[in-house]
Coordinates of C-alpha atoms in Angstrom, one line a residue:
M30 CA 0.0 0.0 0.0
D31 CA 2.9 2.4 0.6
K32 CA 4.1 1.9 -2.9
L33 CA 0.6 2.6 -4.2
V34 CA 0.6 5.9 -2.2
E35 CA 4.0 6.9 -3.6
A36 CA 2.8 6.2 -7.2
L37 CA -0.3 8.3 -6.8
K38 CA 1.6 11.2 -5.2
E39 CA 4.0 11.2 -8.2
H40 CA 1.0 12.4 -10.2
S41 CA 0.0 14.9 -7.5
I42 CA -3.1 13.0 -6.7
Q43 CA -4.3 13.8 -3.1
C44 CA -4.4 10.7 -1.0
R45 CA -3.6 9.4 2.5
L46 CA -2.9 6.0 4.1
L47 CA -5.1 5.1 7.0
E48 CA -4.1 2.5 9.5
K49 CA -6.4 0.3 11.6
A50 CA -7.1 2.9 14.3
D51 CA -8.2 5.6 11.8
L52 CA -10.6 3.6 9.5
G53 CA -13.8 4.4 11.3
P54 CA -15.4 7.0 9.0
Y55 CA -15.1 4.6 6.0
L56 CA -15.9 1.2 7.7
Y57 CA -19.7 1.7 7.7
D58 CA -22.5 3.4 5.9
G59 CA -26.1 2.9 7.0
L60 CA -25.6 -0.9 7.3
R61 CA -25.0 -1.3 11.0
R62 CA -25.0 -3.9 13.7
Y63 CA -28.4 -3.0 14.9
R64 CA -29.8 -4.3 11.6
G65 CA -28.7 -7.8 12.3
F66 CA -25.6 -7.3 10.2
E67 CA -22.4 -8.9 11.5
R68 CA -19.2 -8.0 9.7
H69 CA -17.0 -11.0 8.8
T70 CA -14.1 -9.3 7.1
E71 CA -12.5 -5.9 7.8
P72 CA -9.6 -4.1 6.3
S73 CA -6.4 -3.4 8.2
K74 CA -5.6 -0.3 6.2
L75 CA -7.1 1.9 3.5
V76 CA -5.7 4.3 0.9
V77 CA -8.2 7.2 0.7
V78 CA -7.9 9.1 -2.6
Y79 CA -9.6 12.4 -3.4
P80 CA -9.6 12.8 -7.2
K81 CA -10.3 16.2 -8.7
S82 CA -10.7 15.1 -12.3
T83 CA -11.5 12.2 -14.6
D84 CA -7.8 12.0 -15.5
E85 CA -6.9 11.4 -11.9
V86 CA -9.5 8.6 -11.6
V87 CA -7.9 7.0 -14.7
Y88 CA -4.5 7.0 -12.9
V89 CA -6.1 5.5 -9.8
V90 CA -7.7 2.7 -11.8
R91 CA -4.5 1.9 -13.6
Y92 CA -2.5 1.6 -10.4
A93 CA -5.3 -0.4 -8.8
N94 CA -4.9 -2.9 -11.6
M95 CA -1.1 -2.8 -11.3
F96 CA -1.0 -3.4 -7.5
K97 CA -4.2 -5.6 -7.5
V98 CA -5.9 -3.4 -4.9
P99 CA -9.7 -3.1 -4.9
I100 CA -11.4 0.2 -5.5
V101 CA -14.5 1.2 -3.5
P102 CA -16.1 4.4 -4.9
V103 CA -17.4 6.7 -2.2
G104 CA -20.1 9.3 -2.3
G105 CA -22.0 10.7 0.6
M106 CA -21.9 7.4 2.6
T107 CA -25.6 7.5 3.1
G108 CA -26.3 4.1 1.5
L109 CA -28.2 1.6 3.6
M110 CA -26.9 -1.7 2.1
G111 CA -23.1 -1.6 2.6
G112 CA -22.4 -0.7 -1.0
A113 CA -19.6 1.7 -0.2
I114 CA -17.9 -0.2 2.6
P115 CA -14.6 -2.0 2.1
L116 CA -14.3 -5.7 2.8
T117 CA -10.5 -5.9 2.6
D118 CA -7.5 -3.5 2.2
S119 CA -8.8 -1.1 -0.5
I120 CA -8.6 2.2 -2.2
M121 CA -11.5 4.4 -1.0
L122 CA -12.1 6.6 -4.0
D123 CA -13.8 9.6 -2.3
M124 CA -15.4 11.4 -5.2
R125 CA -16.6 14.5 -3.2
K126 CA -14.0 16.8 -4.6
M127 CA -15.3 16.2 -8.1
N128 CA -18.3 18.5 -7.4
R129 CA -18.5 21.0 -10.2
V130 CA -21.5 22.0 -12.3
L131 CA -20.0 22.0 -15.7
E132 CA -22.9 23.2 -17.8
V133 CA -26.6 24.2 -17.3
R134 CA -28.6 24.2 -20.5
P135 CA -32.2 25.5 -19.8
E136 CA -33.3 25.3 -23.4
D137 CA -32.3 21.6 -23.6
R138 CA -33.6 20.9 -20.0
L139 CA -30.3 19.3 -18.9
V140 CA -27.4 19.8 -16.6
V141 CA -23.8 18.4 -16.9
C142 CA -22.1 17.8 -13.6
E143 CA -19.4 15.8 -11.8
A144 CA -20.4 12.8 -9.8
G145 CA -19.3 14.1 -6.4
I146 CA -21.7 17.0 -6.2
T147 CA -24.5 16.6 -3.6
L148 CA -28.1 16.7 -4.8
A149 CA -28.8 19.7 -2.6
E150 CA -25.8 21.7 -4.1
L151 CA -26.9 20.8 -7.6
D152 CA -30.5 21.7 -7.0
E153 CA -29.5 25.1 -5.5
R154 CA -27.5 25.9 -8.6
L155 CA -30.4 24.9 -10.8
S156 CA -32.8 27.0 -8.9
K157 CA -31.0 30.1 -10.1
E158 CA -32.1 29.2 -13.6
G159 CA -35.7 28.4 -12.6
L160 CA -35.0 24.7 -12.8
M161 CA -34.9 21.7 -10.4
L162 CA -34.0 18.1 -10.2
G163 CA -36.6 15.3 -10.3
H164 CA -34.8 13.4 -7.6
D165 CA -35.5 14.4 -4.0
P166 CA -34.4 11.6 -1.5
W167 CA -34.5 11.9 2.3
T168 CA -30.7 12.2 2.2
K169 CA -30.7 15.1 -0.3
Q170 CA -28.3 17.2 1.7
Y171 CA -25.6 14.5 1.7
A172 CA -26.2 12.1 -1.1
T173 CA -24.1 12.6 -4.3
V174 CA -25.2 12.4 -7.9
G175 CA -22.8 9.5 -8.5
G176 CA -24.1 7.5 -5.5
S177 CA -27.7 8.1 -6.4
I178 CA -27.1 6.8 -9.9
A179 CA -25.1 3.8 -8.7
T180 CA -27.9 2.7 -6.5
N181 CA -30.8 3.8 -8.8
G182 CA -32.2 5.7 -5.8
M183 CA -35.7 6.9 -5.4
G184 CA -36.9 10.1 -3.8
Y185 CA -40.1 11.8 -2.6
T186 CA -41.1 13.0 -6.0
A187 CA -40.6 9.6 -7.7
A188 CA -44.3 9.0 -8.2
S189 CA -44.2 11.5 -11.0
Y190 CA -40.5 11.9 -12.0
G191 CA -39.4 8.3 -11.5
S192 CA -36.3 6.9 -9.9
M193 CA -32.8 8.1 -10.6
R194 CA -32.7 6.0 -13.8
R195 CA -35.2 8.3 -15.4
Q196 CA -33.1 11.4 -14.5
V197 CA -30.1 10.2 -16.4
L198 CA -29.5 11.2 -20.1
G199 CA -25.9 10.2 -20.3
L200 CA -22.8 9.2 -18.3
E201 CA -19.0 9.4 -18.3
V202 CA -17.6 6.3 -16.7
V203 CA -14.0 5.2 -16.1
L204 CA -14.1 1.5 -16.8
P205 CA -12.1 -1.1 -14.8
T206 CA -9.6 -1.2 -17.6
A207 CA -9.0 2.6 -17.2
E208 CA -10.7 3.4 -20.5
V209 CA -13.1 6.3 -20.4
L210 CA -16.6 5.7 -21.7
G211 CA -18.9 8.6 -22.7
T212 CA -22.4 7.9 -23.7
R213 CA -24.7 10.0 -25.9
Y214 CA -27.2 12.0 -24.0
V215 CA -30.2 12.5 -26.3
E216 CA -33.7 11.7 -25.1
D217 CA -34.3 8.8 -27.5
S218 CA -32.0 6.5 -29.3
S219 CA -32.8 3.3 -31.2
T220 CA -29.3 2.0 -31.6
G221 CA -29.0 -1.1 -29.5
P222 CA -28.9 -1.5 -25.7
S223 CA -28.4 1.6 -23.6
L224 CA -24.8 1.7 -22.3
A225 CA -25.7 4.3 -19.7
N226 CA -28.3 1.9 -18.3
L227 CA -25.6 -0.7 -17.7
F228 CA -24.1 1.5 -15.0
I229 CA -27.3 2.7 -13.3
G230 CA -27.8 0.6 -10.3
S231 CA -24.4 -1.1 -10.7
E232 CA -23.0 0.1 -7.4
G233 CA -19.5 0.7 -8.7
V234 CA -18.8 -2.9 -9.7
L235 CA -18.5 -2.1 -13.4
G236 CA -16.7 1.2 -13.3
V237 CA -16.5 4.7 -11.7
I238 CA -19.1 7.2 -12.7
T239 CA -17.3 10.5 -13.0
K240 CA -19.8 12.8 -14.8
A241 CA -23.5 12.8 -15.5
V242 CA -25.9 14.5 -17.9
L243 CA -29.3 14.8 -16.1
R244 CA -32.7 15.8 -17.0
V245 CA -33.9 19.0 -15.2
Y246 CA -37.4 20.4 -14.9
P247 CA -39.0 23.8 -14.6
I248 CA -39.8 24.8 -11.0
P249 CA -43.6 24.2 -10.9
E250 CA -46.1 27.0 -11.0
K251 CA -48.2 25.5 -8.2
R252 CA -48.0 22.8 -5.5
M253 CA -50.9 21.4 -3.6
F254 CA -50.8 19.2 -0.5
L255 CA -53.5 16.7 0.6
G256 CA -53.8 14.6 3.8
Y257 CA -56.4 11.9 4.5
R258 CA -57.1 9.3 7.2
F259 CA -58.6 5.9 6.8
P260 CA -60.0 3.5 9.5
S261 CA -57.9 0.7 8.1
F262 CA -54.9 0.1 5.8
E263 CA -57.0 -1.9 3.3
E264 CA -59.6 0.8 2.9
G265 CA -57.0 3.4 2.0
F266 CA -55.2 1.0 -0.2
R267 CA -58.3 0.5 -2.2
A268 CA -58.4 4.2 -2.8
L269 CA -54.8 4.0 -4.2
Q270 CA -55.9 1.2 -6.5
R271 CA -58.7 3.4 -7.8
L272 CA -56.3 6.3 -8.4
S273 CA -54.0 4.0 -10.3
G274 CA -56.8 2.5 -12.2
V275 CA -57.9 5.8 -13.7
G276 CA -54.3 6.9 -14.4
L277 CA -54.0 9.6 -11.7
T278 CA -50.4 9.9 -10.6
P279 CA -49.5 12.6 -8.0
T280 CA -46.0 14.0 -7.7
S281 CA -45.5 12.5 -4.3
L282 CA -47.4 9.8 -2.4
E283 CA -46.9 8.2 1.0
Y284 CA -49.4 6.0 2.7
G285 CA -48.8 4.2 6.0
E286 CA -50.3 2.9 9.2
V287 CA -50.4 5.2 12.2
L288 CA -48.2 3.6 14.8
D289 CA -47.4 5.5 18.0
E290 CA -45.3 2.7 19.4
P291 CA -43.9 -0.7 18.2
S292 CA -47.0 -2.7 17.3
D293 CA -48.3 -6.1 16.6
P294 CA -47.6 -7.0 12.9
L295 CA -50.9 -8.9 12.8
G296 CA -52.9 -5.8 13.8
D297 CA -54.8 -3.4 11.6
Y298 CA -54.5 0.3 12.3
E299 CA -55.7 3.7 11.1
S300 CA -53.7 4.8 8.2
E301 CA -52.6 8.2 6.8
L302 CA -52.3 9.3 3.2
F303 CA -50.0 12.1 2.1
I304 CA -50.3 13.4 -1.5
M305 CA -48.5 16.3 -3.2
V306 CA -49.4 17.5 -6.7
E307 CA -47.3 20.0 -8.6
G308 CA -47.1 21.4 -12.1
V309 CA -48.9 24.1 -14.1
A310 CA -51.7 25.6 -12.2
E311 CA -54.6 24.3 -14.2
E312 CA -53.2 20.8 -14.2
V313 CA -52.7 20.9 -10.4
D314 CA -56.2 22.1 -9.8
A315 CA -57.8 19.5 -12.0
K316 CA -55.7 16.6 -10.6
T317 CA -56.3 17.7 -7.0
R318 CA -60.0 17.9 -7.5
R319 CA -60.3 14.5 -9.0
I320 CA -58.0 12.9 -6.5
S321 CA -60.0 14.4 -3.6
E322 CA -63.3 13.0 -5.1
I323 CA -61.9 9.5 -5.5
V324 CA -60.2 9.4 -2.1
E325 CA -63.2 10.7 -0.2
R326 CA -65.6 8.4 -2.1
C327 CA -63.4 5.5 -0.8
G328 CA -63.8 6.6 2.8
G329 CA -60.9 9.0 3.3
V330 CA -61.4 11.7 5.9
K331 CA -59.5 14.9 5.2
T332 CA -56.9 16.0 7.8
D333 CA -56.3 19.6 8.6
D334 CA -54.0 21.4 6.2
T335 CA -51.2 21.6 8.7
W336 CA -50.2 17.9 8.6
P337 CA -49.3 17.5 4.9
H338 CA -47.5 20.8 4.8
D339 CA -45.5 19.9 7.9
F340 CA -44.7 16.4 6.4
W341 CA -43.3 18.0 3.3
R342 CA -41.3 20.7 5.2
R343 CA -39.7 18.2 7.5
R344 CA -39.1 15.4 5.0
H345 CA -35.3 15.6 5.1
E346 CA -34.9 15.9 8.9
V347 CA -34.4 12.2 9.5
A348 CA -31.2 12.3 7.5
Q349 CA -29.9 15.1 9.6
R350 CA -30.6 13.2 12.8
F351 CA -29.0 10.1 11.3
M352 CA -25.8 11.9 10.2
N353 CA -25.5 13.7 13.5
H354 CA -25.4 10.3 15.3
V355 CA -23.0 8.9 12.8
L356 CA -20.6 11.9 13.3
K357 CA -20.9 11.6 17.1
G358 CA -20.1 7.8 16.8
D359 CA -23.1 6.7 18.9
I360 CA -25.4 5.4 16.2
D361 CA -24.8 1.7 17.1
R362 CA -25.2 2.4 20.8
L363 CA -28.7 3.8 20.4
W364 CA -30.1 0.3 19.8
G365 CA -27.8 -1.8 21.9
D366 CA -28.5 -5.4 21.2
N367 CA -31.9 -4.8 19.8
I368 CA -32.6 -5.1 16.1
F369 CA -34.0 -2.3 14.0
D370 CA -34.3 -3.1 10.3
F371 CA -36.5 -2.5 7.2
I372 CA -37.4 -3.9 3.9
H373 CA -38.6 -2.2 0.7
V374 CA -40.1 -4.7 -1.8
S375 CA -41.9 -4.0 -5.1
L376 CA -44.9 -6.1 -5.9
P377 CA -47.8 -6.4 -8.4
I378 CA -50.4 -4.1 -7.0
S379 CA -52.8 -7.0 -6.7
K380 CA -50.5 -8.7 -4.3
V381 CA -49.7 -6.0 -1.9
L382 CA -52.5 -6.8 0.6
E383 CA -51.6 -10.5 0.5
Y384 CA -47.9 -9.6 1.2
R385 CA -48.9 -7.4 4.1
R386 CA -50.7 -10.4 5.6
L387 CA -48.0 -12.9 4.9
S388 CA -45.1 -10.7 6.1
G389 CA -47.1 -9.9 9.2
E390 CA -47.2 -13.6 10.0
V391 CA -43.5 -14.0 9.5
L392 CA -42.7 -11.0 11.7
S393 CA -45.1 -12.2 14.4
R394 CA -43.7 -15.8 14.4
N395 CA -40.2 -14.4 14.9
R396 CA -41.4 -12.0 17.7
F397 CA -40.8 -8.7 15.9
L398 CA -42.9 -5.6 16.1
I399 CA -43.5 -3.0 13.4
V400 CA -42.7 0.7 13.7
D401 CA -43.6 1.7 10.2
R402 CA -45.5 -0.1 7.4
G403 CA -47.0 1.2 4.2
V404 CA -46.4 2.1 0.5
W405 CA -44.1 4.8 -0.8
R406 CA -44.4 6.7 -4.1
H407 CA -46.3 4.0 -5.9
P408 CA -48.9 1.5 -4.5
E409 CA -46.7 -1.3 -5.7
N410 CA -43.8 -0.3 -3.4
F411 CA -44.3 -1.8 0.1
S412 CA -42.1 -1.0 3.0
I413 CA -41.8 -2.3 6.6
A414 CA -39.6 -1.1 9.5
Y415 CA -39.5 -3.5 12.4
V416 CA -37.8 -3.9 15.8
G417 CA -37.1 -6.9 18.1
Q418 CA -34.6 -8.7 20.2
A419 CA -34.3 -12.0 18.4
R420 CA -30.8 -11.2 16.8
D421 CA -30.2 -14.9 16.0
N422 CA -33.4 -14.9 13.8
A423 CA -32.9 -11.5 12.1
L424 CA -31.0 -12.6 8.9
K425 CA -33.0 -15.8 8.5
M426 CA -36.3 -13.8 8.8
L427 CA -35.1 -11.1 6.4
K428 CA -34.5 -13.8 3.8
E429 CA -38.0 -15.3 4.4
L430 CA -39.6 -11.9 4.0
L431 CA -37.8 -11.3 0.7
A432 CA -38.4 -14.9 -0.5
T433 CA -42.1 -14.3 0.1
A434 CA -42.0 -11.2 -2.1
H435 CA -40.3 -13.2 -4.8
S436 CA -43.0 -15.9 -4.5
L437 CA -45.7 -13.3 -5.3
G438 CA -43.8 -12.0 -8.4
G439 CA -42.1 -9.1 -6.6
S440 CA -38.6 -7.7 -6.3
M441 CA -36.6 -7.7 -3.1
E442 CA -35.6 -4.0 -3.1
Y443 CA -37.0 -1.0 -4.9
C444 CA -34.8 2.0 -3.9
H445 CA -31.6 1.3 -1.9
G446 CA -29.7 -1.2 -4.0
V447 CA -28.1 -4.5 -3.0
G448 CA -24.7 -3.8 -1.6
I449 CA -23.5 -6.7 0.6
R450 CA -26.8 -6.8 2.5
L451 CA -28.7 -8.6 -0.2
A452 CA -25.8 -10.0 -2.2
D453 CA -26.5 -13.6 -1.6
M454 CA -30.1 -13.2 -2.8
M455 CA -29.2 -12.0 -6.3
A456 CA -29.5 -15.4 -8.0
Y457 CA -33.1 -15.6 -6.5
E458 CA -33.9 -12.1 -7.7
H459 CA -32.6 -12.5 -11.3
G460 CA -32.8 -16.3 -11.7
V461 CA -29.7 -18.4 -12.1
P462 CA -29.3 -17.7 -15.9
G463 CA -29.8 -13.9 -15.3
F464 CA -27.3 -13.8 -12.5
K465 CA -24.8 -15.8 -14.6
L466 CA -25.2 -13.3 -17.4
L467 CA -24.5 -10.4 -15.0
Q468 CA -21.4 -12.3 -13.7
R469 CA -20.1 -12.7 -17.3
I470 CA -20.6 -9.0 -17.9
K471 CA -18.6 -8.3 -14.7
N472 CA -15.8 -10.7 -15.7
V473 CA -15.4 -9.1 -19.2
L474 CA -15.4 -5.5 -17.9
D475 CA -13.4 -6.2 -14.8
P476 CA -11.0 -9.1 -15.4
N477 CA -8.9 -8.3 -12.3
N478 CA -12.1 -7.9 -10.1
I479 CA -10.8 -4.6 -8.7
M480 CA -14.1 -2.7 -8.8
N481 CA -16.0 -2.9 -5.5
P482 CA -15.7 -6.6 -5.0
G483 CA -18.4 -8.4 -2.9
K484 CA -21.2 -6.0 -3.9
L485 CA -24.2 -7.2 -6.0
G486 CA -23.0 -10.7 -5.2
F487 CA -19.8 -10.4 -7.3

């Protein structure tokens, strides 16, 4: 590792060697012990590199191949699946100094930026042009463009604007062979498979995203907030099915059971629906009126106007609290030996209520309680957060919950990626032929297996 550092410094690339006692900030992201995760391997030292350009990333990749040292691309470290944590002595490629906005093109509705810029910084720059991003996750203040693309993240406005995949027009990627790939960034192309799509959701195992061309949108003329309560989850979910059935898509949607304390997963509880609609004024008025008619016809009782406005205003606060605990180093002590974990599965809309019942039975059998349960952005996206003390059962139960989603035609994760948390489930997710195909792509692009090994099951 010392020779690697010397080689990098010869090219004036900023880097430092961290020994065992100083690895803390890079050892964990949001995948922590309180989620039933037990780390089996850990590095003894890391070389942290802070590239300032694509050319510097190219040099890093060349030397990584030469010295056979793995590279772990790092963004805001807000991931929840261990996608940016090292499993052995590695190069931590901290991209946060590559944070420039290179070009804003309002007429073309696009922005060109480096991968290390945070979403909040980019959105602030766009706002000066009357534009905004379509991606607004809970970690917006900390998450980077590159990390969001690498996990195909989803934010609060995904009901209308879609996941990060839909924001990407083009990418610049340094491949594991140190070649630089730049894709075209037009809206439509019928010239074979999309090369940019190959790297969206790839978690750094196929290359390092250095620049992105993203869609941008005009700041909306009008924004309306709606809040409703239902006596049961099923009644409210029927309203969401009706909205979906007539093609009404709000900009933001969140629907969940009202739980004031950890609760029985077999119970049925009052549920709250948050909806936000934005766009040109006439469109917002028409959509809001029709949504209200359908929801109220299905039994929804309107909340006061304060609740949905407060929900929207405070939507990013949980990330601030999480990062404060991370910086103080007490995040793991908060839960002690207890388990706090969550799943985010995508299902056919017709299977959501069945999955809610089946997953509740699994949680109850393993003596876990729920602290949050509902759908996010789309009725098909079902999430559960749960707590318990049965640490020995936690991983086995997680796999049963995900296998149940698979059995109903669903996907095991809709917004946070795979990382190491779900790596051993990839063959179940894609099928054996599908996973073998992904493995062959990985082997061809990364013959030395230097790019983020252990993630996505590779």
